[in-house]
Amino acid sequence: MRPLRSDGWFAGDDEVALLHRAALRVGGARPGRPVIGLADTTSSLNPCNLGSRALVAEASQAVVEAGGTPVAFPTMSLGEDLMKPSAMLYRNLVAMELEENVRAHPLDGVLFFANCDKSVAAALMAAASIDIPVLLVLGGARGCPDFLGKPLGSGTDIWRALERRRTGALDDAQWAQLESCMASAGTGSCNTMGTASTMGLVAEALGLLLPGSVGIGAGGPEVVERAQASGRRIVEMVAGDVRPRTVLTQAGWDNAVKVVAAVGGSTNAFLHLAAVAGRADLRSDLDRVGALVADVPLLVDVEPAGTHLIEDFGAAGGLGAVVASLGDRLDLGVRAACGTPWRELAAAPSSPVVRSCDDPVAPAPAFAVVRGSLAPDGAVIKLCAASPELWRHTGKAIVFTSYDDMRRRLDDPALEVDAADVLVVSGCGPVGVPGMPEWGMAPIPQRLAELGVTDMLRVTDGRMSGTSFGAVVLHCAPEAAVGGPLALVRDGDLIALDALAGTLDLLVDETELAERRRSWQPEPSAHTRGWPALYRRHVLQAPDGCDLDFLTGRPPSSTTFVEPVIGRS
Ligand code: FES
């Protein structure tokens, strides 16, 4: 049998190996078997991941039955609901925590239990940086309680309710009912095609999550079965030496981008995919992304781009049905996490939820990459969540230089704003506000919302929630805080978007822009200590996935992990 990495700690008869074996046995683990780490993100501060503990127990039992020895350990839990300014600030920290936990400990394989958006993204980034077999395990989607006679879609329906509240269409009793309804949805990830579902599908497409894991309910038997199957599979992967280094391929990455487009997924996925690619030495430039998504119609009818919820997607065949619909637009030779090529896992589209390419939900691509004088390094717009009449639009800028500025003035009756104007929210990029919060989708100004305006063109260097909708050009790079063109826009400037042509321009004379550039000064930051200060110093811009500059590239295996001889020192 091939030597195990953990042999570096436990093999031999000297006093160090003896101490190591004794320490492991205290926790109930058995040296001599493949040691499988189970990284548990259970936290009462993160309702999306609260089900992980039970799944860790199920997977542990399966690991034992498959001949491994499980060791569970806690990791920081990233939840969108309570973390400020954004769970995204801590995505890189958790990716690093997972990588370092693996580096430091006698693990032969590892299961990352994740569910909420950034916990899934962090686990994928960690997987790209470590060199032992890895699988993710998800906890399933939360329930769909009825609100005003309709199942409540996480995020999407809540944003709609917030808009109705702003215009007075939702009374106090309904407002209180909304809170109760959200609380009764229980644990689990958002039940829409938000970032968590999208990143789950990305993980499936990349071969780091067992197929069929997205679109099943939290706490149900299918989630338990997948946790058990993951426990068995990771032991197999250790025996077969199946590492992320061979699993993560350019073909799989390209497939994942197309899957995001077909399902109308979260724009956040493009940041996370770029970060994974940066660590795995894959090509991920925005022009490549633009070309990949341009070839794919919207096939999946799930909120926010459609009408159904994520369990309907699972019932319709999940990713297998999408793969069947996309057919040769994907590289079907890429293997899923179970080891089988996707060609053999494609399930026929069987419901109106997952459509064929001949009968798509929308023939146009779900996303477009745009560039121009307002975003020289690129930006992204989710076309399938935007009003088509705004895909090509020129309007006067109304500039908010920060989220606070936007909140303070947006609903001011004195604000002169028209539905044809372009709302600019700058200062929300990764350096401007560490973590690049989901502040980019400025609400429709109340006065216009009351007149029935439901969409306006918005441009930002920030992000928006995967469950959001609207004509919002996101992730403009370089961002305003580092002197990107968004910092130079003034009220009344004309901004021109042609999403299908891939352009976003600030129609201001170059001489005038040069003058503004000369007088631009960076804003002093309030983030002067701790993780946010370190993050600001090292974070990359959106097209590079907002990873930290010292975490990109594949680490050489020999320096990443403790070799047996070092383990004895
Ligand atoms: Fe956690 Fe949506 S808030 S998955």
Coordinates of C-alpha atoms and ligand atoms in Angstrom, one line a residue:
M1 CA 0.0 0.0 0.0
R2 CA 1.2 3.5 -0.8
P3 CA 2.5 5.3 2.2
L4 CA 0.0 7.7 3.8
R5 CA 0.9 11.4 4.4
S6 CA -0.1 10.8 8.0
D7 CA 2.6 8.1 8.3
G8 CA 4.9 11.1 8.7
W9 CA 3.4 11.6 12.1
F10 CA 2.5 8.1 13.2
A11 CA 4.8 5.5 11.6
G12 CA 7.8 4.2 13.5
D13 CA 8.7 3.4 17.0
D14 CA 10.4 6.5 18.3
E15 CA 9.0 8.7 21.1
V16 CA 7.7 11.4 18.7
A17 CA 5.5 8.9 16.7
L18 CA 4.4 7.4 20.0
L19 CA 3.3 10.9 21.3
H20 CA 1.5 11.6 18.0
R21 CA -0.4 8.3 18.1
A22 CA -1.4 8.8 21.7
A23 CA -2.7 12.3 20.9
L24 CA -4.8 11.0 18.0
R25 CA -6.2 8.1 20.0
V26 CA -7.5 10.5 22.7
G27 CA -10.0 11.8 20.1
G28 CA -11.1 8.3 19.2
A29 CA -9.2 8.1 16.0
R30 CA -7.1 5.1 15.0
P31 CA -3.6 5.5 13.6
G32 CA -2.7 3.2 10.7
R33 CA -5.8 4.0 8.8
P34 CA -6.2 7.0 6.4
V35 CA -6.9 10.0 8.5
I36 CA -9.9 12.0 7.1
G37 CA -10.3 15.5 8.4
L38 CA -13.9 16.8 8.7
A39 CA -13.9 20.6 8.8
D40 CA -17.1 21.6 10.6
T41 CA -18.6 25.1 10.1
T42 CA -21.5 24.6 12.5
S43 CA -22.3 27.9 14.2
S44 CA -25.4 29.4 15.8
L45 CA -24.3 32.7 14.2
N46 CA -24.8 31.1 10.8
P47 CA -28.3 29.5 10.2
C48 CA -27.3 28.3 6.8
N49 CA -24.6 26.0 8.1
L50 CA -26.3 24.9 11.3
G51 CA -27.0 21.5 10.0
S52 CA -23.4 20.7 9.4
R53 CA -22.8 19.0 12.8
A54 CA -25.3 16.2 12.1
L55 CA -23.8 15.6 8.7
V56 CA -20.3 15.5 10.2
A57 CA -21.5 12.6 12.4
E58 CA -23.0 10.8 9.4
A59 CA -19.9 11.2 7.3
S60 CA -17.7 10.1 10.2
Q61 CA -19.5 6.9 10.5
A62 CA -19.2 6.3 6.8
V63 CA -15.5 7.0 6.9
V64 CA -15.0 4.4 9.6
E65 CA -17.1 1.8 7.6
A66 CA -14.9 2.5 4.6
G67 CA -11.7 1.9 6.5
G68 CA -10.6 5.4 7.4
T69 CA -10.4 7.2 10.7
P70 CA -12.3 10.5 11.0
V71 CA -11.1 13.6 12.9
A72 CA -13.5 16.5 13.1
F73 CA -12.3 20.0 13.7
P74 CA -14.0 23.4 13.8
T75 CA -13.5 26.3 11.3
M76 CA -14.8 29.8 11.1
S77 CA -18.3 29.9 9.8
L78 CA -19.2 32.4 7.1
G79 CA -22.8 33.4 7.1
E80 CA -24.3 36.2 4.9
D81 CA -26.9 37.2 7.4
L82 CA -25.0 38.5 10.4
M83 CA -21.4 39.2 9.3
K84 CA -20.4 42.8 8.7
P85 CA -19.5 44.4 6.5
S86 CA -19.7 41.2 4.5
A87 CA -18.8 37.5 4.8
M88 CA -16.7 38.1 1.7
L89 CA -14.2 39.9 3.9
Y90 CA -13.4 36.6 5.6
R91 CA -13.6 34.3 2.6
N92 CA -9.8 34.5 2.0
L93 CA -9.2 34.1 5.7
V94 CA -11.2 30.9 5.9
A95 CA -9.6 29.6 2.7
M96 CA -6.2 30.2 4.4
E97 CA -7.4 28.7 7.7
L98 CA -8.4 25.5 5.9
E99 CA -5.2 25.4 3.9
E100 CA -3.1 25.9 7.1
N101 CA -5.2 23.3 9.1
V102 CA -4.4 20.8 6.4
R103 CA -0.8 21.7 6.2
A104 CA -0.2 21.5 9.9
H105 CA -2.1 18.3 10.7
P106 CA -1.7 14.6 9.9
L107 CA -4.5 14.4 7.4
D108 CA -4.7 12.2 4.3
G109 CA -8.0 13.5 3.0
V110 CA -10.5 16.2 4.0
L111 CA -14.2 16.9 3.8
F112 CA -15.2 20.5 4.0
F113 CA -18.7 21.0 5.3
A114 CA -20.0 24.2 3.9
N115 CA -23.4 25.7 2.9
C116 CA -23.6 29.4 2.9
D117 CA -22.2 31.4 0.0
K118 CA -18.7 32.3 1.1
S119 CA -18.1 29.2 3.1
V120 CA -18.5 27.2 -0.2
A121 CA -16.3 29.6 -2.1
A122 CA -13.6 29.5 0.7
A123 CA -13.6 25.7 0.6
L124 CA -13.1 25.7 -3.2
M125 CA -10.2 28.1 -2.9
A126 CA -8.6 26.1 -0.1
A127 CA -9.1 22.9 -2.2
A128 CA -7.2 24.6 -5.1
S129 CA -4.3 25.3 -2.7
I130 CA -3.9 22.0 -0.9
D131 CA -2.5 18.7 -2.2
I132 CA -4.5 15.9 -0.6
P133 CA -7.9 14.5 -1.7
V134 CA -10.7 17.0 -0.9
L135 CA -14.5 16.9 -1.2
L136 CA -17.1 19.5 -0.2
V137 CA -20.2 18.4 1.6
L138 CA -23.3 20.8 1.5
G139 CA -26.1 20.9 3.9
G140 CA -29.1 21.5 1.6
A141 CA -31.5 24.3 1.1
R142 CA -33.9 25.8 3.7
G143 CA -37.7 25.4 3.5
C144 CA -40.1 27.6 1.6
P145 CA -42.9 28.8 3.9
D146 CA -45.8 30.7 2.4
F147 CA -45.8 34.5 2.5
L148 CA -48.9 36.2 1.2
G149 CA -50.0 33.0 -0.5
K150 CA -46.8 32.2 -2.2
P151 CA -43.7 30.2 -1.2
L152 CA -41.1 32.6 0.0
G153 CA -37.9 32.6 -2.2
S154 CA -34.8 33.5 -0.1
G155 CA -33.5 36.9 -0.9
T156 CA -35.4 37.5 -4.2
D157 CA -38.9 37.6 -2.7
I158 CA -37.5 39.4 0.4
W159 CA -36.0 42.2 -1.8
R160 CA -39.4 42.5 -3.5
A161 CA -41.1 42.8 -0.2
L162 CA -38.6 45.5 0.9
E163 CA -39.4 47.5 -2.2
R164 CA -43.2 47.2 -1.4
R165 CA -42.5 48.3 2.1
R166 CA -40.6 51.4 0.8
T167 CA -43.6 52.4 -1.2
G168 CA -46.1 51.7 1.6
A169 CA -47.6 48.7 -0.1
L170 CA -46.7 46.3 2.8
D171 CA -48.4 47.2 6.1
D172 CA -46.9 46.6 9.6
A173 CA -48.7 43.3 10.1
Q174 CA -47.4 42.0 6.8
W175 CA -43.9 43.3 7.7
A176 CA -44.0 41.3 11.0
Q177 CA -45.4 38.3 9.2
L178 CA -42.4 38.4 6.8
E179 CA -40.0 38.2 9.7
S180 CA -41.8 35.2 11.2
C181 CA -42.0 33.6 7.8
M182 CA -38.2 34.0 7.3
A183 CA -37.4 32.6 10.7
S184 CA -39.7 29.6 10.1
A185 CA -37.8 28.6 6.9
G186 CA -35.3 26.8 9.2
T187 CA -31.7 26.0 8.6
G188 CA -30.1 25.6 5.2
S189 CA -28.9 27.7 2.3
C190 CA -31.1 30.1 0.3
N191 CA -33.8 28.3 -1.6
T192 CA -33.2 30.3 -4.8
M193 CA -30.4 30.4 -7.4
G194 CA -28.3 32.6 -5.1
T195 CA -24.6 32.4 -4.5
A196 CA -24.8 29.3 -2.4
S197 CA -26.7 27.3 -5.0
T198 CA -24.6 28.7 -7.8
M199 CA -21.3 27.8 -6.0
G200 CA -22.6 24.4 -5.2
L201 CA -23.2 23.8 -8.9
V202 CA -19.7 25.2 -9.6
A203 CA -18.3 22.7 -7.1
E204 CA -20.2 19.9 -8.7
A205 CA -19.0 20.9 -12.2
L206 CA -15.4 21.1 -11.0
G207 CA -15.5 17.6 -9.5
L208 CA -15.2 18.7 -5.9
L209 CA -18.8 17.9 -4.7
L210 CA -20.8 14.8 -5.3
P211 CA -23.3 15.3 -8.2
G212 CA -26.9 16.0 -7.2
S213 CA -26.0 17.9 -4.1
V214 CA -27.7 21.1 -5.1
G215 CA -31.5 21.3 -5.1
I216 CA -32.2 19.0 -2.1
G217 CA -33.7 20.1 1.2
A218 CA -31.7 20.7 4.4
G219 CA -32.3 18.0 7.1
G220 CA -33.8 15.5 4.6
P221 CA -32.6 12.0 3.8
E222 CA -30.9 13.0 0.6
V223 CA -28.6 15.3 2.3
V224 CA -27.7 12.6 4.8
E225 CA -27.1 10.1 2.0
R226 CA -24.7 12.5 0.3
A227 CA -22.8 13.1 3.5
Q228 CA -22.5 9.3 3.9
A229 CA -21.5 8.9 0.3
S230 CA -18.9 11.6 0.7
G231 CA -17.4 9.8 3.7
R232 CA -17.0 6.6 1.6
R233 CA -15.8 8.5 -1.5
I234 CA -13.0 10.4 0.3
V235 CA -11.5 7.2 1.6
E236 CA -11.6 5.9 -2.0
M237 CA -9.9 9.1 -3.2
V238 CA -7.1 8.7 -0.7
A239 CA -6.6 5.1 -1.9
G240 CA -6.5 6.3 -5.5
D241 CA -4.5 9.5 -4.8
V242 CA -7.1 11.7 -6.4
R243 CA -6.0 15.2 -5.6
P244 CA -7.3 18.7 -6.5
R245 CA -4.2 19.2 -8.6
T246 CA -5.5 16.6 -11.1
V247 CA -9.2 17.3 -10.5
L248 CA -9.1 21.0 -11.3
T249 CA -8.7 21.4 -15.0
Q250 CA -9.2 24.2 -17.5
A251 CA -12.0 22.1 -19.1
G252 CA -13.8 21.7 -15.8
W253 CA -13.4 25.4 -15.1
D254 CA -14.8 26.4 -18.5
N255 CA -17.7 24.0 -17.9
A256 CA -18.4 25.7 -14.5
V257 CA -18.5 29.1 -16.1
K258 CA -21.0 27.8 -18.7
V259 CA -23.1 26.2 -16.0
V260 CA -23.3 29.5 -14.1
A261 CA -24.6 31.1 -17.3
A262 CA -27.1 28.3 -18.0
V263 CA -28.6 28.5 -14.5
G264 CA -28.7 32.3 -14.4
G265 CA -26.5 32.1 -11.3
S266 CA -24.9 34.6 -9.0
T267 CA -22.5 37.2 -10.4
N268 CA -20.4 36.5 -7.3
A269 CA -19.5 33.2 -8.9
F270 CA -17.3 35.0 -11.4
L271 CA -15.2 36.4 -8.5
H272 CA -14.9 33.1 -6.8
L273 CA -14.2 31.2 -10.0
A274 CA -11.4 33.7 -10.8
A275 CA -9.9 33.2 -7.3
V276 CA -10.0 29.4 -7.8
A277 CA -8.4 29.8 -11.2
G278 CA -5.7 32.1 -9.8
R279 CA -4.7 29.4 -7.3
A280 CA -4.9 26.5 -9.7
D281 CA -2.9 28.3 -12.5
L282 CA -5.9 28.2 -14.9
R283 CA -6.8 30.9 -17.4
S284 CA -9.7 33.1 -16.1
D285 CA -9.5 36.5 -17.7
L286 CA -12.8 38.3 -18.2
D287 CA -12.6 38.1 -22.0
R288 CA -12.5 34.3 -21.7
V289 CA -15.5 34.5 -19.3
G290 CA -17.4 36.8 -21.7
A291 CA -16.8 34.4 -24.6
L292 CA -17.8 31.3 -22.6
V293 CA -21.1 32.8 -21.4
A294 CA -22.0 34.3 -24.7
D295 CA -22.5 30.8 -26.1
V296 CA -25.1 29.8 -23.5
P297 CA -28.8 30.6 -23.2
L298 CA -30.6 30.8 -19.9
L299 CA -32.0 27.3 -19.4
V300 CA -33.1 27.2 -15.7
D301 CA -36.3 28.9 -14.5
V302 CA -35.4 29.5 -10.9
E303 CA -35.5 32.8 -9.0
P304 CA -34.1 35.4 -9.3
A305 CA -33.9 35.0 -13.1
G306 CA -37.0 32.8 -13.2
T307 CA -40.0 31.7 -11.2
H308 CA -39.3 28.4 -9.4
L309 CA -37.3 27.6 -6.3
I310 CA -34.1 25.5 -5.9
E311 CA -35.9 22.2 -4.8
D312 CA -37.9 22.4 -8.1
F313 CA -34.5 22.5 -9.8
G314 CA -33.3 19.4 -7.9
A315 CA -36.5 17.6 -8.7
A316 CA -36.0 18.3 -12.3
G317 CA -32.7 16.6 -12.4
G318 CA -30.3 19.3 -11.0
L319 CA -27.0 19.7 -12.7
G320 CA -27.4 16.4 -14.6
A321 CA -30.4 17.9 -16.5
V322 CA -28.4 21.1 -17.2
V323 CA -25.5 19.0 -18.6
A324 CA -27.9 17.0 -20.7
S325 CA -29.3 20.3 -22.2
L326 CA -26.0 21.9 -22.8
G327 CA -24.6 18.7 -24.3
D328 CA -21.5 19.3 -26.4
R329 CA -21.3 22.9 -25.3
L330 CA -19.6 21.3 -22.3
D331 CA -16.5 19.1 -22.2
L332 CA -18.4 16.0 -21.1
G333 CA -15.1 14.1 -20.5
V334 CA -14.6 16.0 -17.3
R335 CA -15.1 13.8 -14.3
A336 CA -17.6 14.4 -11.5
A337 CA -16.5 14.0 -7.9
C338 CA -17.7 10.4 -8.0
G339 CA -15.1 9.7 -10.6
T340 CA -17.6 9.2 -13.5
P341 CA -17.4 11.4 -16.6
W342 CA -20.3 13.9 -16.9
R343 CA -21.2 12.3 -20.2
E344 CA -22.5 9.3 -18.2
L345 CA -24.3 11.4 -15.6
A346 CA -26.3 13.7 -17.9
A347 CA -30.0 13.2 -17.1
A348 CA -32.7 14.2 -19.7
P349 CA -34.4 17.5 -19.1
S350 CA -37.7 16.6 -17.7
S351 CA -39.6 19.7 -16.6
P352 CA -40.2 23.3 -17.4
V353 CA -37.6 24.1 -14.7
V354 CA -34.7 22.9 -16.8
R355 CA -35.2 23.7 -20.4
S356 CA -33.5 22.6 -23.6
C357 CA -31.3 24.9 -25.7
D358 CA -34.1 24.8 -28.4
D359 CA -36.6 26.1 -25.9
P360 CA -34.7 28.2 -23.4
V361 CA -36.1 30.4 -20.7
A362 CA -34.4 33.2 -22.6
P363 CA -32.3 33.0 -25.8
A364 CA -30.0 35.8 -24.8
P365 CA -27.0 35.0 -22.6
A366 CA -27.6 35.5 -18.9
F367 CA -24.5 37.6 -18.4
A368 CA -22.3 40.0 -20.3
V369 CA -18.8 41.2 -19.6
V370 CA -18.3 44.9 -20.5
R371 CA -15.2 47.1 -20.8
G372 CA -14.6 50.7 -21.7
S373 CA -13.4 54.0 -20.3
L374 CA -15.5 53.5 -17.2
A375 CA -14.2 49.9 -16.5
P376 CA -10.9 49.4 -18.4
D377 CA -10.3 46.1 -16.7
G378 CA -13.9 44.9 -17.0
A379 CA -17.2 44.6 -15.3
V380 CA -20.1 42.2 -15.3
I381 CA -23.9 42.6 -15.8
K382 CA -26.5 40.0 -15.2
L383 CA -28.7 40.4 -18.2
C384 CA -31.3 37.9 -17.2
A385 CA -32.0 39.9 -14.1
A386 CA -32.1 43.2 -15.8
S387 CA -34.8 44.9 -17.9
P388 CA -33.9 44.3 -21.6
E389 CA -34.6 48.0 -22.5
L390 CA -31.7 48.9 -20.2
W391 CA -29.1 46.6 -21.8
R392 CA -28.3 49.5 -24.2
H393 CA -28.8 52.8 -22.4
T394 CA -27.2 56.2 -22.1
G395 CA -28.1 58.4 -19.2
K396 CA -26.9 61.1 -16.8
A397 CA -24.9 60.0 -13.8
I398 CA -26.2 60.6 -10.3
V399 CA -23.1 59.9 -8.2
F400 CA -23.0 58.4 -4.7
T401 CA -19.4 58.2 -3.4
S402 CA -20.2 55.6 -0.7
Y403 CA -22.9 53.3 0.5
D404 CA -23.6 55.8 3.4
D405 CA -23.9 58.6 0.9
M406 CA -26.4 56.6 -1.1
R407 CA -28.5 55.7 1.9
R408 CA -28.5 59.3 3.1
R409 CA -29.6 60.9 -0.2
L410 CA -31.4 58.3 -2.3
D411 CA -34.8 59.0 -1.0
D412 CA -34.3 62.7 -0.3
P413 CA -37.2 64.5 -2.1
A414 CA -34.7 67.2 -3.1
L415 CA -32.6 64.7 -5.2
E416 CA -33.2 65.5 -8.8
V417 CA -33.4 62.0 -10.4
D418 CA -35.2 60.7 -13.4
A419 CA -35.8 57.1 -14.4
A420 CA -33.4 57.5 -17.3
D421 CA -30.6 58.5 -15.1
V422 CA -27.7 56.2 -14.1
L423 CA -27.1 55.6 -10.4
V424 CA -23.4 55.3 -9.7
V425 CA -22.4 53.8 -6.3
S426 CA -18.6 54.0 -6.0
G427 CA -16.2 53.3 -3.1
C428 CA -17.5 49.8 -2.6
G429 CA -14.7 47.8 -4.2
P430 CA -12.4 45.4 -2.3
V431 CA -10.0 48.1 -1.2
G432 CA -12.6 50.8 -0.6
V433 CA -14.6 48.6 1.8
P434 CA -12.7 45.4 2.7
G435 CA -14.8 42.5 1.5
M436 CA -16.5 44.5 -1.3
P437 CA -20.0 44.3 0.3
E438 CA -23.2 43.7 -1.7
W439 CA -24.0 47.3 -1.7
G440 CA -23.9 47.8 -5.5
M441 CA -27.7 47.4 -6.1
A442 CA -29.0 50.8 -5.1
P443 CA -32.7 50.6 -4.6
I444 CA -34.9 52.6 -6.9
P445 CA -35.3 56.1 -5.4
Q446 CA -38.6 56.1 -3.4
R447 CA -40.2 58.9 -5.4
L448 CA -39.6 56.9 -8.7
A449 CA -40.7 53.6 -7.1
E450 CA -44.0 55.2 -6.1
L451 CA -44.4 56.2 -9.7
G452 CA -44.0 52.6 -10.7
V453 CA -40.4 52.6 -11.8
T454 CA -39.0 49.1 -11.2
D455 CA -35.6 49.2 -12.8
M456 CA -32.8 51.8 -13.6
L457 CA -29.3 51.4 -14.8
R458 CA -26.8 51.3 -11.9
V459 CA -23.1 51.1 -12.1
T460 CA -20.8 50.2 -9.2
D461 CA -17.5 48.8 -8.1
G462 CA -19.3 46.7 -5.5
R463 CA -21.2 43.5 -5.6
M464 CA -24.8 42.5 -5.4
S465 CA -26.4 39.5 -3.8
G466 CA -26.9 36.5 -6.0
T467 CA -30.6 36.7 -5.2
S468 CA -30.9 40.3 -6.4
F469 CA -32.1 41.6 -9.7
G470 CA -32.0 44.8 -11.7
A471 CA -29.8 46.4 -14.4
V472 CA -26.6 46.7 -12.3
V473 CA -23.2 46.8 -13.8
L474 CA -21.0 45.3 -11.1
H475 CA -17.4 44.8 -10.1
C476 CA -16.1 47.8 -12.2
A477 CA -12.3 47.5 -12.2
P478 CA -10.1 49.1 -11.3
E479 CA -12.3 50.4 -8.4
A480 CA -12.7 54.0 -7.3
A481 CA -10.6 53.6 -4.1
V482 CA -7.4 52.9 -6.2
G483 CA -8.1 55.7 -8.6
G484 CA -10.2 53.8 -11.2
P485 CA -12.4 55.8 -13.5
L486 CA -15.5 55.5 -11.3
A487 CA -13.7 57.9 -8.9
L488 CA -13.8 60.5 -11.7
V489 CA -17.5 60.5 -12.5
R490 CA -19.5 63.7 -11.6
D491 CA -23.2 64.3 -11.5
G492 CA -24.5 65.0 -14.9
D493 CA -21.8 63.1 -16.8
L494 CA -23.1 60.8 -19.5
I495 CA -22.6 57.1 -19.1
A496 CA -23.2 54.7 -22.1
L497 CA -23.8 51.0 -21.7
D498 CA -24.1 48.6 -24.6
A499 CA -24.1 45.3 -22.8
L500 CA -24.4 43.1 -25.9
A501 CA -21.6 45.0 -27.6
G502 CA -19.6 44.7 -24.4
T503 CA -19.0 48.4 -23.8
L504 CA -19.3 50.7 -20.8
D505 CA -18.1 54.3 -21.3
L506 CA -17.9 57.6 -19.5
L507 CA -18.7 60.2 -22.2
V508 CA -16.4 62.9 -20.9
D509 CA -13.7 64.7 -22.7
E510 CA -10.2 63.2 -22.1
T511 CA -8.7 66.6 -21.2
E512 CA -11.4 67.1 -18.5
L513 CA -10.8 63.5 -17.2
A514 CA -7.1 64.1 -17.1
E515 CA -7.7 67.2 -15.0
R516 CA -10.0 65.3 -12.6
R517 CA -7.4 62.5 -12.4
R518 CA -4.7 65.0 -11.4
S519 CA -6.8 66.3 -8.5
W520 CA -7.9 62.8 -7.3
Q521 CA -6.7 61.8 -3.8
P522 CA -7.3 58.4 -2.1
E523 CA -9.6 58.5 0.8
P524 CA -8.0 57.7 4.2
S525 CA -9.2 54.3 5.4
A526 CA -10.7 53.5 8.7
H527 CA -9.3 50.0 8.4
T528 CA -5.9 50.3 10.0
R529 CA -5.6 47.2 12.1
G530 CA -6.2 43.5 12.1
W531 CA -7.5 41.4 9.3
P532 CA -9.2 44.3 7.4
A533 CA -5.9 46.2 7.3
L534 CA -4.0 43.2 6.0
Y535 CA -6.7 42.5 3.5
R536 CA -6.7 46.0 2.1
R537 CA -2.9 45.8 1.6
H538 CA -2.9 42.6 -0.3
V539 CA -6.3 42.2 -2.0
L540 CA -6.5 41.9 -5.8
Q541 CA -9.1 43.6 -7.9
A542 CA -12.3 41.9 -9.0
P543 CA -11.1 40.3 -12.3
D544 CA -8.5 38.4 -10.2
G545 CA -11.2 37.2 -7.8
C546 CA -10.3 39.5 -4.8
D547 CA -7.9 36.9 -3.6
L548 CA -4.8 38.0 -1.7
D549 CA -1.7 38.5 -3.7
F550 CA 0.4 36.1 -1.6
L551 CA -2.1 33.2 -2.0
T552 CA -2.2 32.9 -5.8
G553 CA -0.6 30.2 -7.8
R554 CA -0.2 26.5 -7.0
P555 CA 2.1 26.0 -4.0
P556 CA 4.9 23.6 -4.7
S557 CA 3.8 20.3 -3.0
S558 CA 7.2 19.8 -1.3
T559 CA 6.9 23.1 0.6
T560 CA 3.2 23.1 1.3
F561 CA 3.1 20.0 3.4
V562 CA 5.2 18.6 6.2
E563 CA 7.4 15.8 4.9
P564 CA 7.9 12.8 7.2
V565 CA 11.4 13.8 8.0
I566 CA 10.3 17.3 9.1
G567 CA 7.4 15.9 11.0
R568 CA 9.9 14.2 13.3
S569 CA 12.0 17.3 14.1
Ligands
FES1 FE1 -26.6 31.7 3.5 FE2 -28.1 32.6 1.4 S1 -27.7 33.6 3.3 S2 -27.0 30.7 1.7

